[in-house]
Short mmCIF file of C-alpha atoms and ligand atoms in Angstrom, two decimals:
data_model
loop_
_atom_site.label_atom_id
_atom_site.label_comp_id
_atom_site.label_asym_id
_atom_site.label_seq_id
_atom_site.Cartn_x
_atom_site.Cartn_y
_atom_site.Cartn_z
CA MET A 946 -6.75 -12.47 20.20
CA VAL A 947 -4.14 -12.80 23.04
CA ALA A 948 -3.46 -16.73 23.35
CA GLY A 949 -3.43 -18.17 26.69
CA GLY A 950 -2.51 -21.33 27.90
CA SER A 951 0.62 -23.27 26.56
CA GLY A 952 2.38 -20.25 24.86
CA GLU A 953 2.68 -22.27 21.58
CA ASP A 954 0.47 -19.78 19.75
CA PHE A 955 1.48 -16.86 21.72
CA ARG A 956 3.16 -14.28 19.78
CA ALA A 957 4.73 -10.89 21.10
CA GLU A 958 6.68 -8.44 19.08
CA PRO A 959 9.92 -9.82 17.84
CA PHE A 960 11.91 -6.84 18.87
CA ARG A 961 12.38 -4.86 21.96
CA ILE A 962 12.43 -1.09 21.79
CA LYS A 963 15.62 1.17 21.88
CA VAL A 964 14.62 4.58 20.93
CA VAL A 965 11.20 6.17 21.81
CA GLU A 966 9.04 8.82 20.49
CA PRO A 967 6.56 10.25 22.86
CA ILE A 968 2.82 10.54 21.56
CA ARG A 969 0.37 12.59 23.12
CA ARG A 970 -3.29 12.01 23.96
CA THR A 971 -5.05 15.47 23.09
CA THR A 972 -8.37 16.36 24.85
CA ARG A 973 -11.87 15.96 23.05
CA PRO A 974 -12.36 19.96 22.97
CA GLU A 975 -8.78 20.20 21.54
CA ARG A 976 -9.77 17.60 18.80
CA GLU A 977 -12.88 19.34 18.06
CA ARG A 978 -11.15 22.64 17.37
CA LEU A 979 -8.57 20.89 15.26
CA VAL A 980 -11.03 19.13 13.39
CA GLU A 981 -13.19 22.17 12.49
CA GLU A 982 -10.04 24.26 11.55
CA ALA A 983 -9.11 21.15 9.28
CA GLY A 984 -12.19 21.51 7.31
CA TYR A 985 -13.13 18.03 8.62
CA ASN A 986 -10.40 16.56 6.68
CA LEU A 987 -7.71 14.52 8.69
CA PHE A 988 -4.95 15.40 6.03
CA HIS A 989 -4.85 18.83 7.50
CA ILE A 990 -4.43 17.64 11.27
CA PRO A 991 -0.82 18.20 12.67
CA SER A 992 0.70 14.70 13.15
CA GLU A 993 1.64 15.91 16.89
CA ALA A 994 -2.21 16.12 17.55
CA VAL A 995 -2.84 12.44 16.31
CA TYR A 996 -2.55 9.90 19.17
CA ILE A 997 -2.66 6.63 16.83
CA ASP A 998 -1.71 7.38 13.19
CA LEU A 999 -2.99 4.90 10.72
CA LEU A 1000 -3.20 7.14 7.95
CA THR A 1001 -0.74 5.09 5.98
CA ASP A 1002 1.94 2.35 6.13
CA SER A 1003 4.06 3.98 3.63
CA GLY A 1004 7.18 5.63 4.87
CA THR A 1005 6.12 5.38 8.44
CA SER A 1006 8.16 2.31 9.52
CA ALA A 1007 10.49 2.10 12.35
CA MET A 1008 14.04 1.30 11.11
CA SER A 1009 16.09 -1.31 12.75
CA ASP A 1010 19.39 -0.76 14.63
CA ARG A 1011 21.13 -2.36 11.87
CA GLN A 1012 19.42 0.06 9.51
CA TRP A 1013 20.44 2.96 11.46
CA ALA A 1014 23.96 1.74 11.73
CA GLY A 1015 23.93 1.20 7.91
CA MET A 1016 22.97 5.08 7.60
CA MET A 1017 26.29 5.98 8.96
CA LEU A 1018 28.12 3.94 6.13
CA GLY A 1019 26.79 6.22 3.39
CA ASP A 1020 28.98 6.95 0.55
CA GLU A 1021 27.70 10.09 -0.89
CA ALA A 1022 29.48 10.12 -4.19
CA TYR A 1023 27.71 11.21 -7.24
CA ALA A 1024 28.29 8.19 -9.28
CA GLY A 1025 28.97 4.59 -8.23
CA SER A 1026 28.48 4.94 -4.52
CA ARG A 1027 28.94 1.68 -2.86
CA ASN A 1028 25.65 1.68 -1.25
CA TYR A 1029 24.28 1.27 -4.58
CA TYR A 1030 26.19 -1.72 -5.39
CA ARG A 1031 24.95 -3.16 -2.14
CA LEU A 1032 21.53 -2.52 -3.14
CA ARG A 1033 21.94 -3.93 -6.58
CA GLU A 1034 23.40 -6.99 -4.97
CA THR A 1035 20.61 -7.48 -2.67
CA VAL A 1036 17.94 -7.16 -5.42
CA ARG A 1037 19.98 -9.48 -7.50
CA GLU A 1038 19.90 -12.14 -4.62
CA ILE A 1039 16.47 -11.71 -3.35
CA MET A 1040 14.53 -11.16 -6.74
CA GLY A 1041 16.89 -12.17 -9.44
CA PHE A 1042 16.54 -8.95 -11.26
CA ASP A 1043 19.95 -7.82 -12.70
CA HIS A 1044 19.57 -4.15 -13.32
CA VAL A 1045 18.38 -1.78 -10.53
CA ILE A 1046 17.60 1.99 -10.58
CA PRO A 1047 16.83 3.51 -7.37
CA THR A 1048 14.24 6.05 -7.28
CA HIS A 1049 13.05 8.67 -4.65
CA GLN A 1050 10.00 6.37 -4.17
CA GLY A 1051 7.38 4.04 -5.91
CA ARG A 1052 6.17 6.57 -8.18
CA GLY A 1053 9.40 7.81 -9.28
CA ALA A 1054 9.84 4.24 -10.59
CA GLU A 1055 6.41 4.18 -12.22
CA HIS A 1056 7.39 7.35 -14.01
CA VAL A 1057 10.50 6.00 -15.24
CA LEU A 1058 9.05 2.63 -16.53
CA PHE A 1059 6.08 3.95 -18.04
CA SER A 1060 8.19 6.89 -20.00
CA THR A 1061 10.24 3.84 -21.40
CA LEU A 1062 7.51 1.23 -22.12
CA LEU A 1063 4.02 3.16 -22.60
CA GLU A 1064 2.94 4.84 -25.68
CA PRO A 1065 -0.06 7.38 -25.79
CA GLY A 1066 -3.25 5.18 -26.28
CA GLN A 1067 -1.77 1.99 -25.11
CA TYR A 1068 -3.29 -0.05 -22.42
CA VAL A 1069 -1.78 -1.08 -19.23
CA LEU A 1070 -3.56 -4.17 -17.52
CA ASN A 1071 -3.22 -4.56 -13.79
CA ASN A 1072 -5.14 -6.80 -10.99
CA MET A 1073 -5.90 -3.18 -9.78
CA HIS A 1074 -3.98 -0.09 -10.29
CA PHE A 1075 -3.25 1.78 -7.11
CA ASP A 1076 -3.91 5.48 -7.61
CA THR A 1077 -0.37 6.66 -8.41
CA THR A 1078 0.10 3.93 -10.86
CA ARG A 1079 -3.20 4.93 -12.57
CA ALA A 1080 -2.22 8.57 -12.61
CA HIS A 1081 1.08 7.78 -14.13
CA VAL A 1082 -0.48 5.70 -16.93
CA GLN A 1083 -2.89 8.46 -17.75
CA HIS A 1084 -0.18 11.11 -17.49
CA ARG A 1085 1.53 9.13 -20.37
CA ARG A 1086 -2.12 9.06 -22.03
CA GLY A 1087 -2.31 5.50 -21.64
CA ILE A 1088 -5.45 3.49 -20.56
CA ALA A 1089 -5.40 1.74 -17.23
CA VAL A 1090 -7.53 -1.49 -17.05
CA ASP A 1091 -8.23 -3.37 -13.90
CA LEU A 1092 -9.02 -6.97 -14.14
CA ALA A 1093 -8.81 -8.54 -10.73
CA VAL A 1094 -11.45 -11.50 -9.88
CA PRO A 1095 -14.79 -10.50 -9.00
CA GLU A 1096 -14.27 -11.37 -5.22
CA ALA A 1097 -11.89 -8.59 -4.97
CA SER A 1098 -14.76 -6.05 -4.78
CA ASP A 1099 -16.81 -8.48 -2.40
CA PRO A 1100 -16.22 -7.46 1.14
CA CYS A 1101 -17.54 -10.65 2.52
CA SER A 1102 -16.01 -12.98 0.26
CA CYS A 1103 -13.39 -15.09 2.02
CA HIS A 1104 -11.30 -16.15 -1.26
CA PRO A 1105 -7.82 -16.63 -0.11
CA PHE A 1106 -6.33 -14.71 -3.05
CA LYS A 1107 -8.78 -11.81 -3.70
CA GLY A 1108 -5.80 -10.09 -5.66
CA ASP A 1109 -5.70 -12.62 -8.20
CA PHE A 1110 -6.43 -11.77 -11.97
CA ASP A 1111 -9.43 -12.87 -13.60
CA LEU A 1112 -7.60 -14.91 -16.20
CA ASP A 1113 -10.62 -15.41 -18.53
CA ARG A 1114 -11.11 -11.52 -18.71
CA LEU A 1115 -7.25 -11.09 -19.32
CA GLN A 1116 -7.46 -13.65 -22.38
CA THR A 1117 -10.54 -12.27 -23.60
CA PHE A 1118 -8.95 -8.50 -23.49
CA LEU A 1119 -5.81 -9.63 -25.31
CA ALA A 1120 -7.94 -11.57 -27.96
CA GLU A 1121 -10.01 -8.67 -28.57
CA HIS A 1122 -7.18 -6.06 -28.86
CA PRO A 1123 -4.06 -6.01 -30.96
CA ARG A 1124 -0.64 -7.01 -29.39
CA GLU A 1125 0.72 -3.53 -30.13
CA SER A 1126 -2.31 -1.55 -28.21
CA VAL A 1127 -1.30 -3.32 -24.73
CA ALA A 1128 2.19 -2.07 -23.36
CA LEU A 1129 2.43 -4.11 -20.32
CA ILE A 1130 0.77 -6.18 -17.74
CA MET A 1131 1.38 -5.38 -14.00
CA ALA A 1132 0.28 -7.39 -10.97
CA THR A 1133 0.08 -5.34 -7.79
CA VAL A 1134 1.18 -7.21 -4.64
CA THR A 1135 -0.33 -7.14 -2.32
CA CYS A 1136 -3.40 -5.64 -3.97
CA ASN A 1137 -3.85 -2.39 -1.89
CA THR A 1138 -6.96 -1.19 -3.77
CA ALA A 1139 -8.85 -4.50 -2.84
CA GLY A 1140 -7.81 -4.30 0.73
CA GLY A 1141 -4.07 -5.64 0.79
CA GLN A 1142 -5.04 -8.77 -0.61
CA PRO A 1143 -2.75 -11.46 -1.93
CA VAL A 1144 -2.14 -12.66 -5.36
CA SER A 1145 -1.23 -16.36 -5.72
CA LEU A 1146 1.64 -17.87 -7.22
CA GLY A 1147 -0.38 -20.13 -9.52
CA ASN A 1148 -2.00 -16.93 -10.67
CA LEU A 1149 1.19 -15.02 -11.20
CA LYS A 1150 2.59 -17.98 -13.31
CA ALA A 1151 -0.47 -18.18 -15.31
CA VAL A 1152 -0.41 -14.35 -15.96
CA LYS A 1153 3.29 -14.89 -17.00
CA GLU A 1154 2.53 -17.71 -19.50
CA ILE A 1155 -0.16 -15.49 -21.25
CA ALA A 1156 2.00 -12.49 -21.28
CA SER A 1157 4.85 -14.13 -23.07
CA GLU A 1158 2.36 -15.93 -25.45
CA HIS A 1159 1.59 -12.38 -26.48
CA GLY A 1160 5.09 -10.89 -26.39
CA ILE A 1161 3.79 -8.59 -23.47
CA PRO A 1162 6.17 -7.38 -20.75
CA PHE A 1163 5.23 -8.38 -17.24
CA PHE A 1164 6.00 -6.41 -14.27
CA LEU A 1165 5.25 -6.69 -10.52
CA ASP A 1166 4.09 -3.58 -8.35
CA ALA A 1167 6.18 -5.22 -5.52
CA CYS A 1168 5.60 -2.65 -2.82
CA ARG A 1169 4.35 -5.42 -0.32
CA PHE A 1170 6.05 -8.41 -1.76
CA ALA A 1171 7.07 -9.98 1.56
CA GLU A 1172 3.62 -9.80 2.94
CA ASN A 1173 2.22 -11.39 -0.48
CA ALA A 1174 4.75 -14.33 -0.09
CA TYR A 1175 3.82 -14.77 3.41
CA PHE A 1176 0.08 -15.14 2.37
CA ILE A 1177 1.36 -17.76 -0.28
CA ARG A 1178 3.24 -19.68 2.04
CA GLU A 1179 0.15 -19.98 4.38
CA ARG A 1180 -2.42 -20.41 2.04
CA GLU A 1181 -1.42 -21.94 -1.33
CA PRO A 1182 -0.96 -25.65 -1.88
CA GLY A 1183 2.47 -26.97 -2.09
CA TRP A 1184 4.01 -23.86 -0.50
CA ALA A 1185 3.51 -24.49 3.34
CA GLY A 1186 6.82 -24.54 5.50
CA ARG A 1187 9.11 -23.38 2.44
CA PRO A 1188 11.41 -20.39 3.09
CA ILE A 1189 9.85 -17.14 2.44
CA ARG A 1190 13.01 -16.21 0.12
CA GLU A 1191 12.10 -19.02 -2.11
CA VAL A 1192 8.27 -17.99 -2.44
CA VAL A 1193 9.71 -14.18 -3.17
CA ARG A 1194 11.98 -15.75 -5.66
CA ALA A 1195 9.32 -17.77 -7.45
CA MET A 1196 6.98 -14.52 -7.42
CA ALA A 1197 9.90 -12.63 -9.21
CA ASP A 1198 10.70 -15.26 -11.40
CA CYS A 1199 7.39 -14.64 -13.27
CA ALA A 1200 8.13 -11.17 -13.90
CA ASP A 1201 10.52 -9.02 -16.30
CA GLY A 1202 11.12 -6.57 -13.42
CA CYS A 1203 9.40 -4.68 -10.89
CA THR A 1204 8.66 -1.10 -9.65
CA MET A 1205 9.05 -0.71 -5.76
CA SER A 1206 8.18 1.81 -3.16
CA GLY A 1207 10.70 1.06 -0.37
CA LYS A 1208 8.38 2.81 1.92
CA LYS A 1209 6.42 -0.40 2.52
CA ASP A 1210 8.40 -3.58 2.42
CA ALA A 1211 11.94 -2.20 2.35
CA LEU A 1212 11.07 -0.71 5.85
CA VAL A 1213 12.36 2.55 4.95
CA ASN A 1214 10.97 6.19 5.29
CA ILE A 1215 12.03 7.21 1.88
CA GLY A 1216 13.14 5.29 -1.20
CA GLY A 1217 12.17 2.90 -4.19
CA PHE A 1218 13.72 1.33 -7.25
CA LEU A 1219 12.82 0.11 -10.75
CA ALA A 1220 14.39 -3.42 -11.14
CA LEU A 1221 14.67 -4.97 -14.70
CA ARG A 1222 15.92 -8.26 -16.33
CA ASP A 1223 16.60 -6.83 -19.84
CA PRO A 1224 19.82 -4.75 -20.34
CA GLU A 1225 18.50 -3.07 -23.19
CA LEU A 1226 15.37 -1.94 -21.29
CA PHE A 1227 17.60 -0.82 -18.43
CA ARG A 1228 19.66 1.15 -20.93
CA ARG A 1229 16.51 2.88 -22.05
CA ALA A 1230 15.08 3.49 -18.70
CA SER A 1231 18.22 5.02 -17.64
CA VAL A 1232 17.90 7.80 -19.76
CA TRP A 1233 14.62 8.73 -18.22
CA ALA A 1234 15.96 8.19 -14.78
CA VAL A 1235 18.81 10.60 -15.24
CA LEU A 1236 16.05 13.15 -16.51
CA PHE A 1237 13.62 12.65 -13.32
CA GLU A 1238 15.05 11.13 -10.55
CA GLY A 1239 18.94 11.48 -10.91
CA PHE A 1240 21.94 9.59 -12.05
CA PRO A 1241 21.13 5.77 -11.90
CA THR A 1242 23.37 5.04 -9.04
CA TYR A 1243 21.76 7.23 -6.84
CA GLY A 1244 18.15 7.98 -8.09
CA GLY A 1245 17.19 10.78 -5.91
CA LEU A 1246 18.50 9.00 -2.82
CA ALA A 1247 21.40 9.67 -0.48
CA GLY A 1248 23.87 6.88 -0.34
CA ARG A 1249 22.75 6.28 3.24
CA ASP A 1250 19.19 5.92 1.96
CA LEU A 1251 20.34 3.22 -0.47
CA GLU A 1252 22.04 1.46 2.44
CA ALA A 1253 19.07 1.40 4.80
CA MET A 1254 16.81 0.04 1.81
CA ALA A 1255 19.27 -2.73 0.98
CA ARG A 1256 19.23 -3.94 4.71
CA GLY A 1257 15.55 -3.42 5.01
CA LEU A 1258 14.96 -5.71 2.16
CA GLU A 1259 16.92 -8.38 4.01
CA GLU A 1260 15.09 -7.79 7.28
CA VAL A 1261 11.43 -8.08 5.75
CA LEU A 1262 12.12 -11.53 4.81
CA ASP A 1263 12.45 -12.54 8.51
CA GLU A 1264 9.92 -15.07 9.07
CA GLU A 1265 9.29 -14.12 12.79
CA TYR A 1266 8.78 -10.38 11.35
CA LEU A 1267 6.25 -11.42 8.74
CA GLU A 1268 4.29 -13.54 11.22
CA TYR A 1269 4.27 -10.76 13.76
CA ARG A 1270 3.47 -8.20 11.08
CA VAL A 1271 0.37 -10.23 9.49
CA GLY A 1272 -0.51 -11.25 13.09
CA GLN A 1273 -0.73 -7.76 14.22
CA VAL A 1274 -3.03 -6.78 11.33
CA ARG A 1275 -5.32 -9.75 12.07
CA TYR A 1276 -5.28 -8.97 15.75
CA LEU A 1277 -6.87 -5.70 15.03
CA ALA A 1278 -9.27 -7.21 12.79
CA GLY A 1279 -10.26 -10.02 15.33
CA LEU A 1280 -10.93 -7.19 17.91
CA CYS A 1281 -13.19 -5.47 15.39
CA ARG A 1282 -14.98 -8.84 14.60
CA ALA A 1283 -15.46 -9.56 18.11
CA ALA A 1284 -17.28 -6.16 18.60
CA GLY A 1285 -19.64 -6.65 15.45
CA ILE A 1286 -17.77 -3.92 13.50
CA PRO A 1287 -17.95 -4.60 9.79
CA ILE A 1288 -14.74 -4.99 8.10
CA ILE A 1289 -13.27 -6.48 4.78
CA GLU A 1290 -12.69 -10.13 5.18
CA PRO A 1291 -10.12 -11.68 5.41
CA PRO A 1292 -8.05 -8.95 6.46
CA GLY A 1293 -5.27 -7.98 4.30
CA GLY A 1294 -1.35 -7.68 5.12
CA HIS A 1295 -1.08 -4.06 5.96
CA ALA A 1296 -4.43 -2.54 6.96
CA VAL A 1297 -7.86 -3.37 8.35
CA TYR A 1298 -10.75 -1.87 6.03
CA VAL A 1299 -13.84 -0.76 8.10
CA ASP A 1300 -17.00 -1.11 5.91
CA ALA A 1301 -18.51 2.69 6.44
CA LYS A 1302 -21.49 1.68 4.49
CA ARG A 1303 -22.73 -1.10 6.77
CA PHE A 1304 -21.36 0.94 9.75
CA LEU A 1305 -23.77 3.85 8.97
CA PRO A 1306 -26.23 2.50 6.89
CA HIS A 1307 -28.44 5.50 7.71
CA LEU A 1308 -26.24 7.88 5.60
CA GLY A 1309 -26.75 8.14 1.93
CA ARG A 1310 -23.53 8.31 -0.32
CA ASP A 1311 -23.77 12.16 -0.82
CA GLU A 1312 -23.54 12.17 3.01
CA LEU A 1313 -19.90 10.72 2.40
CA PRO A 1314 -20.18 8.03 5.28
CA ALA A 1315 -16.64 7.14 5.10
CA GLN A 1316 -15.24 10.38 5.51
CA ALA A 1317 -17.62 11.20 8.42
CA LEU A 1318 -16.48 7.98 10.04
CA THR A 1319 -12.49 8.99 9.87
CA VAL A 1320 -13.84 12.22 11.61
CA GLU A 1321 -15.71 10.43 14.28
CA LEU A 1322 -12.72 8.19 15.05
CA TYR A 1323 -10.41 11.04 15.66
CA LEU A 1324 -12.94 13.03 17.44
CA GLU A 1325 -13.39 9.89 19.83
CA GLY A 1326 -9.82 8.55 20.43
CA GLY A 1327 -7.18 10.68 18.29
CA VAL A 1328 -6.86 7.97 15.83
CA ARG A 1329 -6.45 8.96 12.22
CA GLY A 1330 -7.53 6.55 9.27
CA VAL A 1331 -8.07 7.41 5.65
CA GLU A 1332 -11.33 7.62 3.68
CA ILE A 1333 -11.35 5.35 0.71
CA GLY A 1334 -14.81 5.84 -0.78
CA THR A 1335 -16.61 8.72 -2.89
CA VAL A 1336 -14.32 11.68 -1.74
CA LEU A 1337 -11.29 9.58 -2.94
CA ALA A 1338 -12.95 8.44 -6.18
CA GLY A 1339 -13.46 12.04 -7.53
CA ARG A 1340 -15.46 12.88 -10.52
CA ASP A 1341 -15.74 11.31 -14.12
CA PRO A 1342 -13.53 13.68 -16.09
CA ALA A 1343 -15.98 13.02 -19.01
CA THR A 1344 -19.21 13.81 -17.19
CA GLY A 1345 -18.18 15.77 -14.12
CA GLU A 1346 -20.55 13.50 -12.07
CA ASN A 1347 -19.36 11.67 -8.70
CA VAL A 1348 -18.03 8.32 -9.34
CA TYR A 1349 -19.62 6.06 -6.55
CA PRO A 1350 -17.25 3.32 -5.68
CA GLU A 1351 -18.80 -0.03 -4.85
CA LEU A 1352 -17.37 0.10 -1.38
CA GLU A 1353 -17.26 3.03 1.02
CA LEU A 1354 -14.09 2.08 3.41
CA VAL A 1355 -12.08 3.60 6.17
CA ARG A 1356 -8.63 2.22 5.75
CA LEU A 1357 -6.62 1.72 9.17
CA ALA A 1358 -3.01 1.23 7.76
CA ILE A 1359 -0.63 -0.19 10.33
CA PRO A 1360 2.72 1.12 10.30
CA ARG A 1361 5.45 -1.61 10.55
CA ARG A 1362 7.26 -2.09 13.91
CA VAL A 1363 5.76 1.14 15.29
CA TYR A 1364 2.76 0.37 17.38
CA THR A 1365 2.20 -2.21 20.09
CA ASP A 1366 -0.85 -4.55 20.34
CA ARG A 1367 -1.76 -2.42 23.20
CA HIS A 1368 -2.11 0.53 20.88
CA LEU A 1369 -4.30 -1.43 18.69
CA GLU A 1370 -6.68 -2.20 21.38
CA TRP A 1371 -6.84 1.64 21.88
CA VAL A 1372 -7.77 1.67 18.20
CA ALA A 1373 -10.35 -0.99 18.76
CA LEU A 1374 -11.84 0.54 22.02
CA THR A 1375 -12.07 3.74 19.75
CA LEU A 1376 -14.12 1.71 17.15
CA ARG A 1377 -16.47 0.46 19.63
CA ARG A 1378 -17.13 3.62 21.24
CA VAL A 1379 -18.24 5.22 17.78
CA TRP A 1380 -20.02 2.06 17.01
CA GLU A 1381 -22.14 2.24 20.10
CA ARG A 1382 -23.26 5.86 19.12
CA ARG A 1383 -23.43 5.19 15.21
CA GLU A 1384 -26.99 6.00 14.79
CA GLY A 1385 -26.62 9.46 15.87
CA ILE A 1386 -23.63 10.27 13.27
CA LYS A 1387 -24.50 12.87 10.90
CA GLY A 1388 -22.88 13.09 7.32
CA LEU A 1389 -20.80 15.69 5.60
CA ALA A 1390 -20.88 17.63 2.72
CA PHE A 1391 -18.27 19.39 0.36
CA SER A 1392 -17.53 22.92 1.35
CA TYR A 1393 -14.46 23.46 -0.98
CA GLU A 1394 -13.52 20.75 -3.79
CA PRO A 1395 -10.69 21.06 -5.63
CA PRO A 1396 -10.58 19.92 -9.21
CA VAL A 1397 -8.06 17.21 -9.05
CA LEU A 1398 -7.12 14.78 -6.24
CA ARG A 1399 -9.70 16.12 -4.13
CA HIS A 1400 -9.31 14.02 -0.96
CA PHE A 1401 -5.99 15.67 0.10
CA THR A 1402 -7.29 19.37 0.21
CA ALA A 1403 -10.94 19.08 0.14
CA ARG A 1404 -12.79 20.94 3.04
CA PHE A 1405 -16.24 19.67 4.47
CA ARG A 1406 -18.91 21.10 6.77
CA PRO A 1407 -21.14 18.73 9.02
CA LEU A 1408 -24.85 18.10 7.85
CA GLY A 1409 -27.80 18.48 10.06
C1 LIG B 1622 -0.51 3.95 0.51
C2 LIG B 1622 0.35 4.46 -0.46
C3 LIG B 1622 1.02 5.73 -0.27
C4 LIG B 1622 0.16 6.90 -0.77
C5 LIG B 1622 0.26 7.32 -2.02
C6 LIG B 1622 -0.71 8.04 -2.68
C7 LIG B 1622 -1.73 8.46 -2.08
C8 LIG B 1622 -2.04 8.09 -0.80
C9 LIG B 1622 -1.16 7.26 -0.29
C10 LIG B 1622 1.63 4.00 -2.49
C11 LIG B 1622 1.72 2.87 -3.56
C12 LIG B 1622 1.05 1.64 -3.38
C13 LIG B 1622 1.32 0.71 -4.50
C14 LIG B 1622 0.42 -0.55 -4.53
C15 LIG B 1622 2.50 2.33 -5.71
C16 LIG B 1622 2.52 3.03 -4.52
C17 LIG B 1622 3.35 4.39 -4.84
N1 LIG B 1622 0.81 3.74 -1.39
N2 LIG B 1622 1.97 1.04 -5.61
O1 LIG B 1622 -1.10 2.86 0.37
O2 LIG B 1622 0.24 1.42 -2.25
O3 LIG B 1622 4.39 4.57 -3.87
O4 LIG B 1622 4.23 6.55 -2.31
O5 LIG B 1622 6.30 5.37 -2.72
O6 LIG B 1622 5.20 6.66 -4.39
O7 LIG B 1622 -0.79 4.58 1.49
P1 LIG B 1622 5.19 5.88 -3.21
#
């Protein structure tokens, strides 16, 4: 909430706005027409017809003046661009990984890493795989196993580190499977699939120990590493008041390397990298990098993109930025809570997740409540969120049956440095208006269902 009084706890955006991009409020009849044309799938709505776009926090950040200035310093050489060395130096300094391979985005790094380390039939153990990570594991004919603590799937549990590994299950898994059957362990920080929930340092250290006992590589999926570090400093005993850089280094010290989508915590619109400690692994990974991404000093990016990413990695560690960032997510969560709107608690680092099952309890799961709620938020206020529920979960490839996930969610992901708190007040008002008329909301059914990744291209029709 907006703090009053002394101003001690008052927080305003720690930047001023130098460039603006107009956004337009469409009319309700316009939105009704667009939704129908889009087959009730907001992926088909042109962004210009969206007032507040909370579809993703990935690639949607506003770059700083320093990043834009860096864009003019791009060295566009095919090999050995100075911006590559700058990026490598930055990653070395912040994370301590010596070897860096830029990639076009996070999944490019996953592709290179799994091509290097994963043989068909092997397991990859993660707190919770993100979709692209799982898809890349499966693309290599590997088996993706999620081992997060049970609190991760409980929307009401206020566990401070809902992204933690369940260490008992990890130990049991490793006791029951031969060493050679596990290719690597990965920790996704923060854990997107569980709601942007952090992983504690204590947990990362324990996983590292278990991994090295068994001689298994341990990697971070580091997309939101700075947000994770902020939560550690806030919540983990012994870390209060320590510099964010120190926390980040302690996290990285647990791992043999990381995959990174620069589109999140490197504050860029495109880019990523794979970072590695081991020179031999780097040599092997470079071969795949050339094949899929490009020569390992550019990895599918322009020199200017590398420079912007290096500068973003520095900026994201700014403590005032992180306080503002996590605070803004909390601000929206607080407005929802005050209105009685059910959300995942505690809010994570990049998004507020609305619990559609509790929002629309009169809808059965076949009536796709979370998808219906995304459509209503758009119709009401031009706000675009994304369904994370039955539509996204898809069908079991073996049985062809719908997989019903535990949670039906609408994710409202907040782009970094893009919207003001006033914009978020609009989002909260939109949610409240839909909440007030929730009983009249009808479900949806598929009218076209593509065979894979159905959420992107599916079309729906309203029921009733
Ligand atoms: C997000 C995304 C972007 C996205 C990707 C695919 C479908 C829908 C939305 C991307 C992540 C992520 C984690 C933890 C790897 C990636 C891939 N997230 N790990 O949340 O959250 O990175 O998009 O740069 O390839 O909207 P990439």
